[in-house]
PDB file of C-alpha atoms in Angstrom:
ATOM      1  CA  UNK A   1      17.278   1.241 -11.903  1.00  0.00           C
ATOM      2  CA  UNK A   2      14.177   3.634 -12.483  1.00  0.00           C
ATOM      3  CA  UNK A   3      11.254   2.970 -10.237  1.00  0.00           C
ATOM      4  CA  UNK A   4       7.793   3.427 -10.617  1.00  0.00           C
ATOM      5  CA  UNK A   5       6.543   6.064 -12.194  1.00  0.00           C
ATOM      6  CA  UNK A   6       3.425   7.614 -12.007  1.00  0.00           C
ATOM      7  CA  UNK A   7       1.970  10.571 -14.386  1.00  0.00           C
ATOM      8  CA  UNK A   8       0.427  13.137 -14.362  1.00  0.00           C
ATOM      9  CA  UNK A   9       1.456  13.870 -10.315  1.00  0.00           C
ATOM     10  CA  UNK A  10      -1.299  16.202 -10.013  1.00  0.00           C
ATOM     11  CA  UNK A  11      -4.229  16.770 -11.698  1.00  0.00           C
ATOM     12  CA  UNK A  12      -7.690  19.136 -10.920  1.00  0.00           C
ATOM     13  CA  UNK A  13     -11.080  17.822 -12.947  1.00  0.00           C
ATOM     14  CA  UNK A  14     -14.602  18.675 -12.212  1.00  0.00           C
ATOM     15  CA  UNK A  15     -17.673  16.840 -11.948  1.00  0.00           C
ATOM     16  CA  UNK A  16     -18.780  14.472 -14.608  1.00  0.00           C
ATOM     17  CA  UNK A  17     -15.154  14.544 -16.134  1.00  0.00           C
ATOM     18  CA  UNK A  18     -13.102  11.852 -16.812  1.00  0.00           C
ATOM     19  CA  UNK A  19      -9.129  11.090 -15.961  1.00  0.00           C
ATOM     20  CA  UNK A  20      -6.930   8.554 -17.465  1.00  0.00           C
ATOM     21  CA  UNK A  21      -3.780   7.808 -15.060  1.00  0.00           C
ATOM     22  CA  UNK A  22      -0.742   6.680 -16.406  1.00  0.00           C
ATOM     23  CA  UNK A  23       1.792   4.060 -14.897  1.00  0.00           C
ATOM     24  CA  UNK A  24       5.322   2.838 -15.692  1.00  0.00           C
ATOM     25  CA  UNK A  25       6.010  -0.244 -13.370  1.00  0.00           C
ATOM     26  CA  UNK A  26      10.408  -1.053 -13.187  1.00  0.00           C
ATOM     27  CA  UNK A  27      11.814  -2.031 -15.745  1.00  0.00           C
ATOM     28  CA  UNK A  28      11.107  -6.060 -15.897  1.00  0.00           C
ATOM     29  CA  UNK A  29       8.074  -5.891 -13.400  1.00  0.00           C
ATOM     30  CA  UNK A  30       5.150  -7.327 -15.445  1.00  0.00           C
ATOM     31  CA  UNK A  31       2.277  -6.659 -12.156  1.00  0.00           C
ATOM     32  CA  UNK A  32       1.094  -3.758 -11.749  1.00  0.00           C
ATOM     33  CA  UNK A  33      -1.365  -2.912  -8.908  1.00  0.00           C
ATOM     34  CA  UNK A  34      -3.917   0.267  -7.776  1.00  0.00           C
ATOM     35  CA  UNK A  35      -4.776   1.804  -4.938  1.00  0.00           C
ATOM     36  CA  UNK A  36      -7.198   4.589  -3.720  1.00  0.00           C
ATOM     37  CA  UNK A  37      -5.344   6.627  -0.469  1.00  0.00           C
ATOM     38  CA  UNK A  38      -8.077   9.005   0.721  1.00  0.00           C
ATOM     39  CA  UNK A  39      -7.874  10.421   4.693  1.00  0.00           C
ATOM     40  CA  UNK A  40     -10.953   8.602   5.564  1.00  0.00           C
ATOM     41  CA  UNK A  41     -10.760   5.028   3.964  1.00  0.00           C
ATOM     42  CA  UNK A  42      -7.312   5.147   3.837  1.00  0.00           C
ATOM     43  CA  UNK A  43      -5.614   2.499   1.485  1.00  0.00           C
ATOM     44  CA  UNK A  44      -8.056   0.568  -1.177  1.00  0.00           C
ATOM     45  CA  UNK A  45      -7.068  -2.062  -3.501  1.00  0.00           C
ATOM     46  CA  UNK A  46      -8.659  -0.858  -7.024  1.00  0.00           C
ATOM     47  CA  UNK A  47      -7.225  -3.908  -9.301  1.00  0.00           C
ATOM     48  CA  UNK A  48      -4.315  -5.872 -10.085  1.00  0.00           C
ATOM     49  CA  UNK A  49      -2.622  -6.922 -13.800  1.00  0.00           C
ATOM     50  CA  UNK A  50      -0.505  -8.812 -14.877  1.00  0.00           C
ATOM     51  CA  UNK A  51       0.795  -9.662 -18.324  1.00  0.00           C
ATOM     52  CA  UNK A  52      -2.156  -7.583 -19.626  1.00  0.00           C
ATOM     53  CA  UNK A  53      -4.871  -9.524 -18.384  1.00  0.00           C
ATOM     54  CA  UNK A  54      -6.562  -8.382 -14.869  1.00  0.00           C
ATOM     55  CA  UNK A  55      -6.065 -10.757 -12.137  1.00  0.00           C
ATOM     56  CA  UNK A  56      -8.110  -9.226  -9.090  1.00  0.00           C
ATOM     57  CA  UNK A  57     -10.523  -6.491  -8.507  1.00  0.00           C
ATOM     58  CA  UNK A  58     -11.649  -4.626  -5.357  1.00  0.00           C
ATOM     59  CA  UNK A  59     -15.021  -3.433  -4.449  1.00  0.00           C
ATOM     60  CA  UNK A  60     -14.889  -0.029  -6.609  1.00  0.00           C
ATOM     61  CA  UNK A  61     -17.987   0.922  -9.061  1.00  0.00           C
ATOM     62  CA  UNK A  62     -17.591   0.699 -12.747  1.00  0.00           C
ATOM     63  CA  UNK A  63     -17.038   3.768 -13.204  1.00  0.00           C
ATOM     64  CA  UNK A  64     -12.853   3.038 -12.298  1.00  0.00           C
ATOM     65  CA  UNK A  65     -11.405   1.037 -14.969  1.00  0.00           C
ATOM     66  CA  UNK A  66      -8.077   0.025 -15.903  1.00  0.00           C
ATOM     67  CA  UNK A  67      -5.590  -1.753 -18.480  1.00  0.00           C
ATOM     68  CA  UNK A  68      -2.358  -2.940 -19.361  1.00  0.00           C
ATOM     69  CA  UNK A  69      -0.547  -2.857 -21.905  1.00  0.00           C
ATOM     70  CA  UNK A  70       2.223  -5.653 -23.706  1.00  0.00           C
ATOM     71  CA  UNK A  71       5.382  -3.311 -22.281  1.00  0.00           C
ATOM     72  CA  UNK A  72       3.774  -3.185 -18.642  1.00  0.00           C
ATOM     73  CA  UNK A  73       2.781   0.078 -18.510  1.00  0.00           C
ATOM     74  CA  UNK A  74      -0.436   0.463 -16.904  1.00  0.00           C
ATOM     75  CA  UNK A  75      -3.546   2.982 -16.915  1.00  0.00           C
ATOM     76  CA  UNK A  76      -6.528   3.641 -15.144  1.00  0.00           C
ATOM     77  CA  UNK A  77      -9.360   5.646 -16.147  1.00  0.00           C
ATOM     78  CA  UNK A  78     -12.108   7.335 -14.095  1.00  0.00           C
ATOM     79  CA  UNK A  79     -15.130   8.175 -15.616  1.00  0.00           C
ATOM     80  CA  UNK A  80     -18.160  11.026 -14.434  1.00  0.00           C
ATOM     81  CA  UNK A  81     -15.909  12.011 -11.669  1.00  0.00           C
ATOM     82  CA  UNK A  82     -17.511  12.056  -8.452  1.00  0.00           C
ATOM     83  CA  UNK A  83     -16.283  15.065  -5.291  1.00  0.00           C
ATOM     84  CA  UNK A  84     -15.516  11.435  -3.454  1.00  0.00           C
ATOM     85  CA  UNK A  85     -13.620  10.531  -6.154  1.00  0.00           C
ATOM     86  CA  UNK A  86     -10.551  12.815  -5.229  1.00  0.00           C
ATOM     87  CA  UNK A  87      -7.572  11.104  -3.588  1.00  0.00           C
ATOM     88  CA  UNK A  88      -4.429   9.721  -4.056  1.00  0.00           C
ATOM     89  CA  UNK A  89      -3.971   7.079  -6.847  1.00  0.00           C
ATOM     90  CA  UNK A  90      -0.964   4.856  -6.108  1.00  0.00           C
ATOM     91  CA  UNK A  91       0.848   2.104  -8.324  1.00  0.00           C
ATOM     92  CA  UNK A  92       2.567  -0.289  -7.428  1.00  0.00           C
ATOM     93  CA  UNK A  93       4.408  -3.156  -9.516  1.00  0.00           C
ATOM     94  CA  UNK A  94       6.017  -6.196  -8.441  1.00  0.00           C
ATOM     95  CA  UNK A  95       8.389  -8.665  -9.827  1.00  0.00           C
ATOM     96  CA  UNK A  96       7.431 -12.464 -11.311  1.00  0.00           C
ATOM     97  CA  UNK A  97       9.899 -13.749  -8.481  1.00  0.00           C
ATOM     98  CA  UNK A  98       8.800 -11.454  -5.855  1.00  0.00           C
ATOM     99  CA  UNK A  99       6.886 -12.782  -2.949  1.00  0.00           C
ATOM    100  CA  UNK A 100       3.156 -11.727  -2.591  1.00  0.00           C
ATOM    101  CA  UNK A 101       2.835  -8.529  -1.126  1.00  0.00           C
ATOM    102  CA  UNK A 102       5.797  -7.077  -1.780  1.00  0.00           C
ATOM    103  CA  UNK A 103       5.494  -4.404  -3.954  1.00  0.00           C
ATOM    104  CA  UNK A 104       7.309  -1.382  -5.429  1.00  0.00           C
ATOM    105  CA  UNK A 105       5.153   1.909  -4.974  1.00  0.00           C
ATOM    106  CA  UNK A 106       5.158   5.193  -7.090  1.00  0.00           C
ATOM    107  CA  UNK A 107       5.136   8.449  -5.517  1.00  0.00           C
ATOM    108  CA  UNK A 108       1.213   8.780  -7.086  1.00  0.00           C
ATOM    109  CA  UNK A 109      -1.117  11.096  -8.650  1.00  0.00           C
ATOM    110  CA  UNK A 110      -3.092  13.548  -6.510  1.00  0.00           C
ATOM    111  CA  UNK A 111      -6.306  13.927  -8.055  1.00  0.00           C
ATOM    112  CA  UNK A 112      -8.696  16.796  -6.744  1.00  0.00           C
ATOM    113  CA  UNK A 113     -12.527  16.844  -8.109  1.00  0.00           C
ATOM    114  CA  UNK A 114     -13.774  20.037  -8.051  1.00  0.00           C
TER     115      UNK A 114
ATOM    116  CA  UNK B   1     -14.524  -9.581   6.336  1.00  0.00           C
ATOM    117  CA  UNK B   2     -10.379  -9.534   6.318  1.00  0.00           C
ATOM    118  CA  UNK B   3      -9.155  -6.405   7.771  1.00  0.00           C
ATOM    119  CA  UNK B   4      -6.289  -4.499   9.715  1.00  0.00           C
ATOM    120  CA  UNK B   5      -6.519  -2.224  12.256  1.00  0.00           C
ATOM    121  CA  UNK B   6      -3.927   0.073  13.926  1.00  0.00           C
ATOM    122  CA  UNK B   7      -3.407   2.208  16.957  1.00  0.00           C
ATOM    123  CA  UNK B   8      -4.893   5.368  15.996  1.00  0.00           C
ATOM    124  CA  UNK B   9      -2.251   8.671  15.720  1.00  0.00           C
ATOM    125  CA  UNK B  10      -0.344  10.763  15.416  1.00  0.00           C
ATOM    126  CA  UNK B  11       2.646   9.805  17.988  1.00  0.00           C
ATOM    127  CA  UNK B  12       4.930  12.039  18.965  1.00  0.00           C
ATOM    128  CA  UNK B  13       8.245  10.637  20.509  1.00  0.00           C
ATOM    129  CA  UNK B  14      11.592  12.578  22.038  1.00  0.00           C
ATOM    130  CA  UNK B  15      14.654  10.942  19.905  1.00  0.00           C
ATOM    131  CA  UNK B  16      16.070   7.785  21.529  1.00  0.00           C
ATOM    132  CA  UNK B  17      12.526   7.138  22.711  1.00  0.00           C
ATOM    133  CA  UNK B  18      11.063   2.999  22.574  1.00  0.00           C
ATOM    134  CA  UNK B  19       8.280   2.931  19.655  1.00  0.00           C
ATOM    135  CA  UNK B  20       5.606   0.798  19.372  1.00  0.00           C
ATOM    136  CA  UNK B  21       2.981   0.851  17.153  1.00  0.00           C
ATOM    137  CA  UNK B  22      -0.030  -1.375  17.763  1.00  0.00           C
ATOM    138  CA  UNK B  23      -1.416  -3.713  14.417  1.00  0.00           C
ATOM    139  CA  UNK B  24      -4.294  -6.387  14.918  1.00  0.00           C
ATOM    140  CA  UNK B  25      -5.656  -8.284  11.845  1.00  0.00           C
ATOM    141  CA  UNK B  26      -8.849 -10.538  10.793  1.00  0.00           C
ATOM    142  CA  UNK B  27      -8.258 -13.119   8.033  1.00  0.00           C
ATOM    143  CA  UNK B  28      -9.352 -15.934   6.780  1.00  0.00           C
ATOM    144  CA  UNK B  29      -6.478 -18.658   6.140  1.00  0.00           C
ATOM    145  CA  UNK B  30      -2.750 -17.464   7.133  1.00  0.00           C
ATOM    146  CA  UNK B  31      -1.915 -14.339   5.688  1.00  0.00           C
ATOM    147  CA  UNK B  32       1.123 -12.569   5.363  1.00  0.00           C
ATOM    148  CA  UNK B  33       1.593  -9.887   7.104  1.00  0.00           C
ATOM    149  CA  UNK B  34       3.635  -6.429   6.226  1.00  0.00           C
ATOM    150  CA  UNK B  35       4.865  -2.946   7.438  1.00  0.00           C
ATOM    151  CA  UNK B  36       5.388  -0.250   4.710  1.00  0.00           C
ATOM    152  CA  UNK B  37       6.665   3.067   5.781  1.00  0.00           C
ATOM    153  CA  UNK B  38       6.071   6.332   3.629  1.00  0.00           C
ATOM    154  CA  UNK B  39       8.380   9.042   4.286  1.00  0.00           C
ATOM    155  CA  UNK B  40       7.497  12.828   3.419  1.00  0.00           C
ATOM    156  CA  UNK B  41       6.849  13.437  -0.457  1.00  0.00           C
ATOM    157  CA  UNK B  42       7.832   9.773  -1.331  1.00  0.00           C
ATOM    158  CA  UNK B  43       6.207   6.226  -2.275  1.00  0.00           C
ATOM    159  CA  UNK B  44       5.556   3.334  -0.053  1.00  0.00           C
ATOM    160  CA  UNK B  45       8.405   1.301   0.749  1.00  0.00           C
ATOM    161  CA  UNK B  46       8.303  -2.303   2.654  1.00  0.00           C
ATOM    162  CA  UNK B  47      10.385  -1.690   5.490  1.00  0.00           C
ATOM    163  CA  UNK B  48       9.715  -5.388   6.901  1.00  0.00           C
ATOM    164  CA  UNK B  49       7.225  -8.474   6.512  1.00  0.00           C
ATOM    165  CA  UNK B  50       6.689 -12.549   7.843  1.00  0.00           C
ATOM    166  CA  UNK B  51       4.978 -14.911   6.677  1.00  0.00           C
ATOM    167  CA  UNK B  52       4.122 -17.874   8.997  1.00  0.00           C
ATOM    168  CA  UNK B  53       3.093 -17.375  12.537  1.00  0.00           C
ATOM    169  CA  UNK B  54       6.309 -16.985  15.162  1.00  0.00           C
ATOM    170  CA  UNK B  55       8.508 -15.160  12.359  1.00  0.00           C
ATOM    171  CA  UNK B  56       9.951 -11.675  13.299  1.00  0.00           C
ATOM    172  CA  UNK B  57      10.544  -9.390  10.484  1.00  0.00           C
ATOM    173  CA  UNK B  58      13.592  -6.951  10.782  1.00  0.00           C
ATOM    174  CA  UNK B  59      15.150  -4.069   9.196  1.00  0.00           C
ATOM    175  CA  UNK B  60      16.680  -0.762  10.002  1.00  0.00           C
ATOM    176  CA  UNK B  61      15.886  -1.161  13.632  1.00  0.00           C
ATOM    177  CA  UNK B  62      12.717  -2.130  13.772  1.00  0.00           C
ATOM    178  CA  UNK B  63      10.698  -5.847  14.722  1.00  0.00           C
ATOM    179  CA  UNK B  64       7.518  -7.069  14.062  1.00  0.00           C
ATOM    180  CA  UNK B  65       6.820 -10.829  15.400  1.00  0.00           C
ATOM    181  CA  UNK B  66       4.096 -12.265  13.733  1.00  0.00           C
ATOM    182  CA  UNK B  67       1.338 -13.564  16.537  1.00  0.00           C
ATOM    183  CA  UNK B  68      -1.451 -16.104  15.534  1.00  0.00           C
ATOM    184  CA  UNK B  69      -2.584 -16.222  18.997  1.00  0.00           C
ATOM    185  CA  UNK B  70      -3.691 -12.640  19.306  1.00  0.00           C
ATOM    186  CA  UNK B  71      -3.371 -12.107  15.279  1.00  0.00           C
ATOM    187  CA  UNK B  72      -1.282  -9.486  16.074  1.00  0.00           C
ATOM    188  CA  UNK B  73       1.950  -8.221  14.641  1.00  0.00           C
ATOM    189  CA  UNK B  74       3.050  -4.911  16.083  1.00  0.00           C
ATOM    190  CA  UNK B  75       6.060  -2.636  15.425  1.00  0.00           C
ATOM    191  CA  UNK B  76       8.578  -2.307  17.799  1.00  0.00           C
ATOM    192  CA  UNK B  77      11.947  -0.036  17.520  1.00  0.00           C
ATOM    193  CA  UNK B  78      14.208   0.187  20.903  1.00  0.00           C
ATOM    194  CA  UNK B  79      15.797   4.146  19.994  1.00  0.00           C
ATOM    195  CA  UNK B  80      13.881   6.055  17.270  1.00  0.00           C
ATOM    196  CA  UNK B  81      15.452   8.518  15.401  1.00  0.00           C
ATOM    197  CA  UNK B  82      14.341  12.285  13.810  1.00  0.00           C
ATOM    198  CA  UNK B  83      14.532  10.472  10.320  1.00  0.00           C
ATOM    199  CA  UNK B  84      12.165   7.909  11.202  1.00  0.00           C
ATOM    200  CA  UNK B  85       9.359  10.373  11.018  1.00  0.00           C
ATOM    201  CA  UNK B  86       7.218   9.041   8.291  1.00  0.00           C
ATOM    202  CA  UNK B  87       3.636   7.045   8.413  1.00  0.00           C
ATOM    203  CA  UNK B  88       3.860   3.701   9.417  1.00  0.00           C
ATOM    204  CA  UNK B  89       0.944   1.125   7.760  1.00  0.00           C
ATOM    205  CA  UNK B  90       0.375  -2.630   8.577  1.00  0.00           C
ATOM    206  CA  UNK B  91      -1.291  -4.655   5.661  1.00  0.00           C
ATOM    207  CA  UNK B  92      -1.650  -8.244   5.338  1.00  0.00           C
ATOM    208  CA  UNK B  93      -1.635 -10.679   2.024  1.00  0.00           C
ATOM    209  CA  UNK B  94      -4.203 -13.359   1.421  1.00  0.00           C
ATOM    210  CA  UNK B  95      -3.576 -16.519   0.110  1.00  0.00           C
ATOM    211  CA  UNK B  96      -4.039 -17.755  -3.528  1.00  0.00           C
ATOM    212  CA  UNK B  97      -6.489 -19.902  -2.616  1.00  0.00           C
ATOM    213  CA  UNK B  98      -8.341 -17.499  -0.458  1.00  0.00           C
ATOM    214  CA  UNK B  99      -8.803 -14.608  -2.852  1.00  0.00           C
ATOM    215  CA  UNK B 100      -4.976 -13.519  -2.453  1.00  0.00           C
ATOM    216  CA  UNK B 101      -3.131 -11.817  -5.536  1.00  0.00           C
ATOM    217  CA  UNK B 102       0.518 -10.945  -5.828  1.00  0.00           C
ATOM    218  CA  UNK B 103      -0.320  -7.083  -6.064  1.00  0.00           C
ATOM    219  CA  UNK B 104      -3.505  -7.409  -3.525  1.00  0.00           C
ATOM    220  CA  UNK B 105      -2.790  -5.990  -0.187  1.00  0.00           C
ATOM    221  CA  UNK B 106      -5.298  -4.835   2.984  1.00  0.00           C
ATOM    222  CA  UNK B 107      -3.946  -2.094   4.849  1.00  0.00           C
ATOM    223  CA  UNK B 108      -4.437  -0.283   8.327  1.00  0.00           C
ATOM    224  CA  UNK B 109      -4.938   3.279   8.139  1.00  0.00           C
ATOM    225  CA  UNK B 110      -1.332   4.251   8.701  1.00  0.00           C
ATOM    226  CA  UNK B 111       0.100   5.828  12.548  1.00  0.00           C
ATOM    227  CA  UNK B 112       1.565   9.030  11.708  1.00  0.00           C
ATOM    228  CA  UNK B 113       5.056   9.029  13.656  1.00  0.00           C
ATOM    229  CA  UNK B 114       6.956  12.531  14.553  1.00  0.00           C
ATOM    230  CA  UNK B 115      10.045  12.078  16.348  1.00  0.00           C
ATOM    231  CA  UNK B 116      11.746  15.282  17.777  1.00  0.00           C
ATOM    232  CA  UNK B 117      14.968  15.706  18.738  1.00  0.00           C
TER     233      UNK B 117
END
Protein backbone atom coordinates (compact mmCIF):
# COMPACT_ATOMS: atom_id res chain seq x y z
CA UNK A 1 0.00 0.00 0.00
CA UNK A 2 0.92 3.80 -0.60
CA UNK A 3 2.88 5.39 2.18
CA UNK A 4 3.11 8.69 3.36
CA UNK A 5 3.08 11.29 1.30
CA UNK A 6 4.29 14.54 1.66
CA UNK A 7 3.73 17.69 -0.85
CA UNK A 8 5.11 20.02 -2.12
CA UNK A 9 8.90 18.17 -1.72
CA UNK A 10 10.53 21.38 -2.11
CA UNK A 11 9.62 24.66 -1.75
CA UNK A 12 11.75 28.35 -1.66
CA UNK A 13 9.70 31.40 0.29
CA UNK A 14 11.10 34.56 1.60
CA UNK A 15 10.78 36.43 4.65
CA UNK A 16 7.44 37.28 6.08
CA UNK A 17 5.78 34.64 3.70
CA UNK A 18 3.71 32.01 4.59
CA UNK A 19 3.70 28.01 3.57
CA UNK A 20 0.98 25.57 3.95
CA UNK A 21 2.42 21.81 3.89
CA UNK A 22 0.41 19.14 2.81
CA UNK A 23 0.25 15.46 4.21
CA UNK A 24 -1.38 12.16 3.17
CA UNK A 25 -0.85 9.65 6.13
CA UNK A 26 -1.51 5.46 4.69
CA UNK A 27 -4.36 4.64 3.84
CA UNK A 28 -6.31 3.73 7.32
CA UNK A 29 -3.73 5.66 9.58
CA UNK A 30 -5.91 8.27 11.39
CA UNK A 31 -2.42 10.01 13.47
CA UNK A 32 -0.58 12.04 11.90
CA UNK A 33 2.55 13.63 13.47
CA UNK A 34 5.29 16.74 12.61
CA UNK A 35 8.59 17.21 12.85
CA UNK A 36 11.21 20.02 12.27
CA UNK A 37 14.83 18.21 10.95
CA UNK A 38 17.26 21.15 10.83
CA UNK A 39 21.39 20.30 11.07
CA UNK A 40 21.61 21.99 14.33
CA UNK A 41 18.51 20.92 16.48
CA UNK A 42 18.11 18.02 14.66
CA UNK A 43 14.64 16.23 15.07
CA UNK A 44 11.64 18.42 16.81
CA UNK A 45 8.27 17.25 17.56
CA UNK A 46 5.90 20.18 16.09
CA UNK A 47 2.33 18.45 16.97
CA UNK A 48 0.43 15.40 16.82
CA UNK A 49 -3.49 14.66 15.46
CA UNK A 50 -5.54 12.42 15.53
CA UNK A 51 -9.09 12.02 14.31
CA UNK A 52 -8.96 15.79 13.62
CA UNK A 53 -8.51 17.01 16.94
CA UNK A 54 -4.72 17.84 18.15
CA UNK A 55 -3.48 15.64 20.79
CA UNK A 56 0.11 17.07 21.69
CA UNK A 57 2.15 20.05 20.91
CA UNK A 58 5.90 20.79 21.14
CA UNK A 59 7.59 23.90 22.17
CA UNK A 60 7.28 25.78 18.62
CA UNK A 61 5.88 29.60 18.47
CA UNK A 62 2.50 30.30 17.10
CA UNK A 63 3.49 31.16 14.23
CA UNK A 64 3.52 26.96 13.11
CA UNK A 65 0.09 25.75 13.00
CA UNK A 66 -1.54 22.75 11.84
CA UNK A 67 -4.88 20.69 11.09
CA UNK A 68 -6.53 17.70 10.14
CA UNK A 69 -8.91 16.94 8.25
CA UNK A 70 -12.08 14.00 8.46
CA UNK A 71 -10.05 11.74 5.59
CA UNK A 72 -6.63 12.06 7.61
CA UNK A 73 -4.89 14.16 5.55
CA UNK A 74 -2.98 16.60 7.41
CA UNK A 75 -1.49 20.29 6.92
CA UNK A 76 0.67 22.59 8.50
CA UNK A 77 1.01 26.14 7.92
CA UNK A 78 3.88 28.55 8.68
CA UNK A 79 3.24 31.97 8.93
CA UNK A 80 5.92 35.35 8.58
CA UNK A 81 8.58 32.93 7.72
CA UNK A 82 11.59 33.34 9.64
CA UNK A 83 15.65 32.48 7.82
CA UNK A 84 15.48 29.83 11.00
CA UNK A 85 12.50 28.67 9.80
CA UNK A 86 14.07 26.61 6.83
CA UNK A 87 14.41 22.85 7.34
CA UNK A 88 13.04 19.73 6.74
CA UNK A 89 9.31 19.16 7.58
CA UNK A 90 8.61 15.46 8.15
CA UNK A 91 5.19 13.49 8.63
CA UNK A 92 4.69 10.79 10.02
CA UNK A 93 1.33 8.71 10.63
CA UNK A 94 0.68 5.80 12.65
CA UNK A 95 -1.93 3.20 12.94
CA UNK A 96 -4.91 3.01 15.87
CA UNK A 97 -3.28 -0.51 16.73
CA UNK A 98 0.21 0.53 16.41
CA UNK A 99 2.33 0.78 19.46
CA UNK A 100 3.51 4.32 20.57
CA UNK A 101 6.33 5.40 18.74
CA UNK A 102 6.14 3.60 15.90
CA UNK A 103 5.51 5.57 13.13
CA UNK A 104 5.45 5.63 9.31
CA UNK A 105 7.61 8.65 7.92
CA UNK A 106 7.29 10.58 4.54
CA UNK A 107 10.20 11.38 2.55
CA UNK A 108 9.37 15.40 3.62
CA UNK A 109 9.32 18.81 2.35
CA UNK A 110 12.55 20.82 2.15
CA UNK A 111 11.69 24.23 2.85
CA UNK A 112 14.42 27.02 2.22
CA UNK A 113 13.63 30.79 3.55
CA UNK A 114 15.30 33.10 1.65
CA UNK B 1 14.13 17.75 30.76
CA UNK B 2 13.72 14.18 28.70
CA UNK B 3 16.34 13.89 26.16
CA UNK B 4 18.65 11.55 23.97
CA UNK B 5 21.97 11.86 23.21
CA UNK B 6 24.25 9.99 20.74
CA UNK B 7 27.86 9.44 19.91
CA UNK B 8 28.65 12.26 17.78
CA UNK B 9 29.69 11.34 13.77
CA UNK B 10 30.21 10.60 11.07
CA UNK B 11 31.72 6.84 11.32
CA UNK B 12 33.39 5.43 8.80
CA UNK B 13 33.76 1.53 8.86
CA UNK B 14 35.67 -1.08 6.25
CA UNK B 15 32.73 -3.72 5.28
CA UNK B 16 32.53 -6.68 7.68
CA UNK B 17 33.62 -4.23 10.36
CA UNK B 18 31.71 -4.53 14.30
CA UNK B 19 29.39 -1.24 14.64
CA UNK B 20 28.41 0.33 17.52
CA UNK B 21 26.75 3.31 17.95
CA UNK B 22 26.55 4.86 21.40
CA UNK B 23 22.66 6.18 22.70
CA UNK B 24 22.13 7.48 26.40
CA UNK B 25 18.68 8.87 27.44
CA UNK B 26 17.02 11.08 30.40
CA UNK B 27 13.33 10.41 31.14
CA UNK B 28 11.02 10.65 33.44
CA UNK B 29 8.90 7.29 33.97
CA UNK B 30 9.95 4.21 31.57
CA UNK B 31 10.06 5.15 28.15
CA UNK B 32 10.30 3.31 25.15
CA UNK B 33 13.04 3.41 23.44
CA UNK B 34 13.69 3.26 19.38
CA UNK B 35 16.26 3.18 16.47
CA UNK B 36 15.08 4.62 13.07
CA UNK B 37 17.44 4.48 10.22
CA UNK B 38 17.14 6.93 7.13
CA UNK B 39 18.76 5.78 4.10
CA UNK B 40 19.86 8.30 1.21
CA UNK B 41 16.81 10.29 -0.38
CA UNK B 42 14.23 8.27 1.72
CA UNK B 43 11.90 8.59 4.98
CA UNK B 44 12.56 7.34 8.40
CA UNK B 45 12.02 3.83 8.92
CA UNK B 46 12.02 1.92 12.53
CA UNK B 47 14.58 -0.52 12.07
CA UNK B 48 14.16 -1.81 15.84
CA UNK B 49 12.62 -0.74 19.36
CA UNK B 50 11.93 -2.28 23.34
CA UNK B 51 9.97 -1.36 25.61
CA UNK B 52 10.71 -2.48 29.23
CA UNK B 53 14.15 -2.49 30.64
CA UNK B 54 16.31 -5.93 29.73
CA UNK B 55 14.49 -6.26 26.18
CA UNK B 56 16.80 -6.44 23.06
CA UNK B 57 15.34 -5.20 19.93
CA UNK B 58 16.44 -6.98 16.62
CA UNK B 59 16.24 -6.72 12.99
CA UNK B 60 18.35 -7.00 9.92
CA UNK B 61 21.43 -7.59 11.96
CA UNK B 62 21.41 -5.26 14.32
CA UNK B 63 20.71 -5.25 18.60
CA UNK B 64 19.88 -2.77 20.88
CA UNK B 65 19.36 -4.04 24.69
CA UNK B 66 17.50 -1.73 26.54
CA UNK B 67 19.62 -0.71 29.94
CA UNK B 68 17.83 1.03 32.94
CA UNK B 69 20.93 0.90 34.86
CA UNK B 70 22.99 3.17 32.68
CA UNK B 71 19.67 4.34 30.62
CA UNK B 72 21.39 3.30 27.82
CA UNK B 73 20.40 1.43 24.71
CA UNK B 74 23.11 1.33 22.09
CA UNK B 75 23.29 -0.19 18.57
CA UNK B 76 25.28 -2.98 17.96
CA UNK B 77 25.76 -4.93 14.42
CA UNK B 78 28.61 -7.84 14.38
CA UNK B 79 29.51 -7.40 10.14
CA UNK B 80 28.20 -4.15 8.56
CA UNK B 81 27.56 -3.98 5.15
CA UNK B 82 28.04 -1.05 2.13
CA UNK B 83 24.11 -0.85 2.19
CA UNK B 84 23.92 -0.07 5.69
CA UNK B 85 25.19 3.38 5.04
CA UNK B 86 22.39 5.56 6.14
CA UNK B 87 21.92 7.85 9.51
CA UNK B 88 21.21 6.04 12.42
CA UNK B 89 18.84 8.07 15.27
CA UNK B 90 17.86 6.85 18.82
CA UNK B 91 14.52 8.40 20.17
CA UNK B 92 12.59 7.41 23.07
CA UNK B 93 8.54 7.47 23.77
CA UNK B 94 7.01 8.83 26.93
CA UNK B 95 4.31 7.46 28.64
CA UNK B 96 0.59 8.50 28.51
CA UNK B 97 0.63 9.50 31.74
CA UNK B 98 3.83 11.38 31.53
CA UNK B 99 3.13 13.65 28.59
CA UNK B 100 3.61 10.63 26.01
CA UNK B 101 1.52 10.65 22.63
CA UNK B 102 1.30 7.91 20.05
CA UNK B 103 2.99 10.22 17.31
CA UNK B 104 5.39 12.07 20.05
CA UNK B 105 8.91 10.98 19.81
CA UNK B 106 12.49 12.63 21.28
CA UNK B 107 15.27 11.96 19.13
CA UNK B 108 19.22 12.02 19.22
CA UNK B 109 20.78 13.90 16.57
CA UNK B 110 21.36 10.98 14.25
CA UNK B 111 25.33 9.17 13.71
CA UNK B 112 25.95 9.41 10.16
CA UNK B 113 27.31 5.78 9.17
CA UNK B 114 29.55 5.22 5.80
CA UNK B 115 30.60 1.81 5.31
CA UNK B 116 33.19 1.15 2.47
CA UNK B 117 33.90 -1.78 0.92
Amino acid sequence: KAGVTQTPRYLIKTRGQQVTLSCSPISGHRSVSWYQQTPGQGLQFLFEYFSETQRNKGNFPGRFSGRQFSNSRSEMNVSTLELGDSALYLCASSSKTSEAGELFFGEGSRLTVL
Amino acid sequence: GNSVTQMEGPVTLSEEAFLTINCTYTATGYPSLFWYVQYPGEGLQLLLKATKADDKGSNKGFEATYRKETTSFHLEKGSVQVSDSAVYFCALSLPMNYGGSQGNLIFGKGTKLSVKP
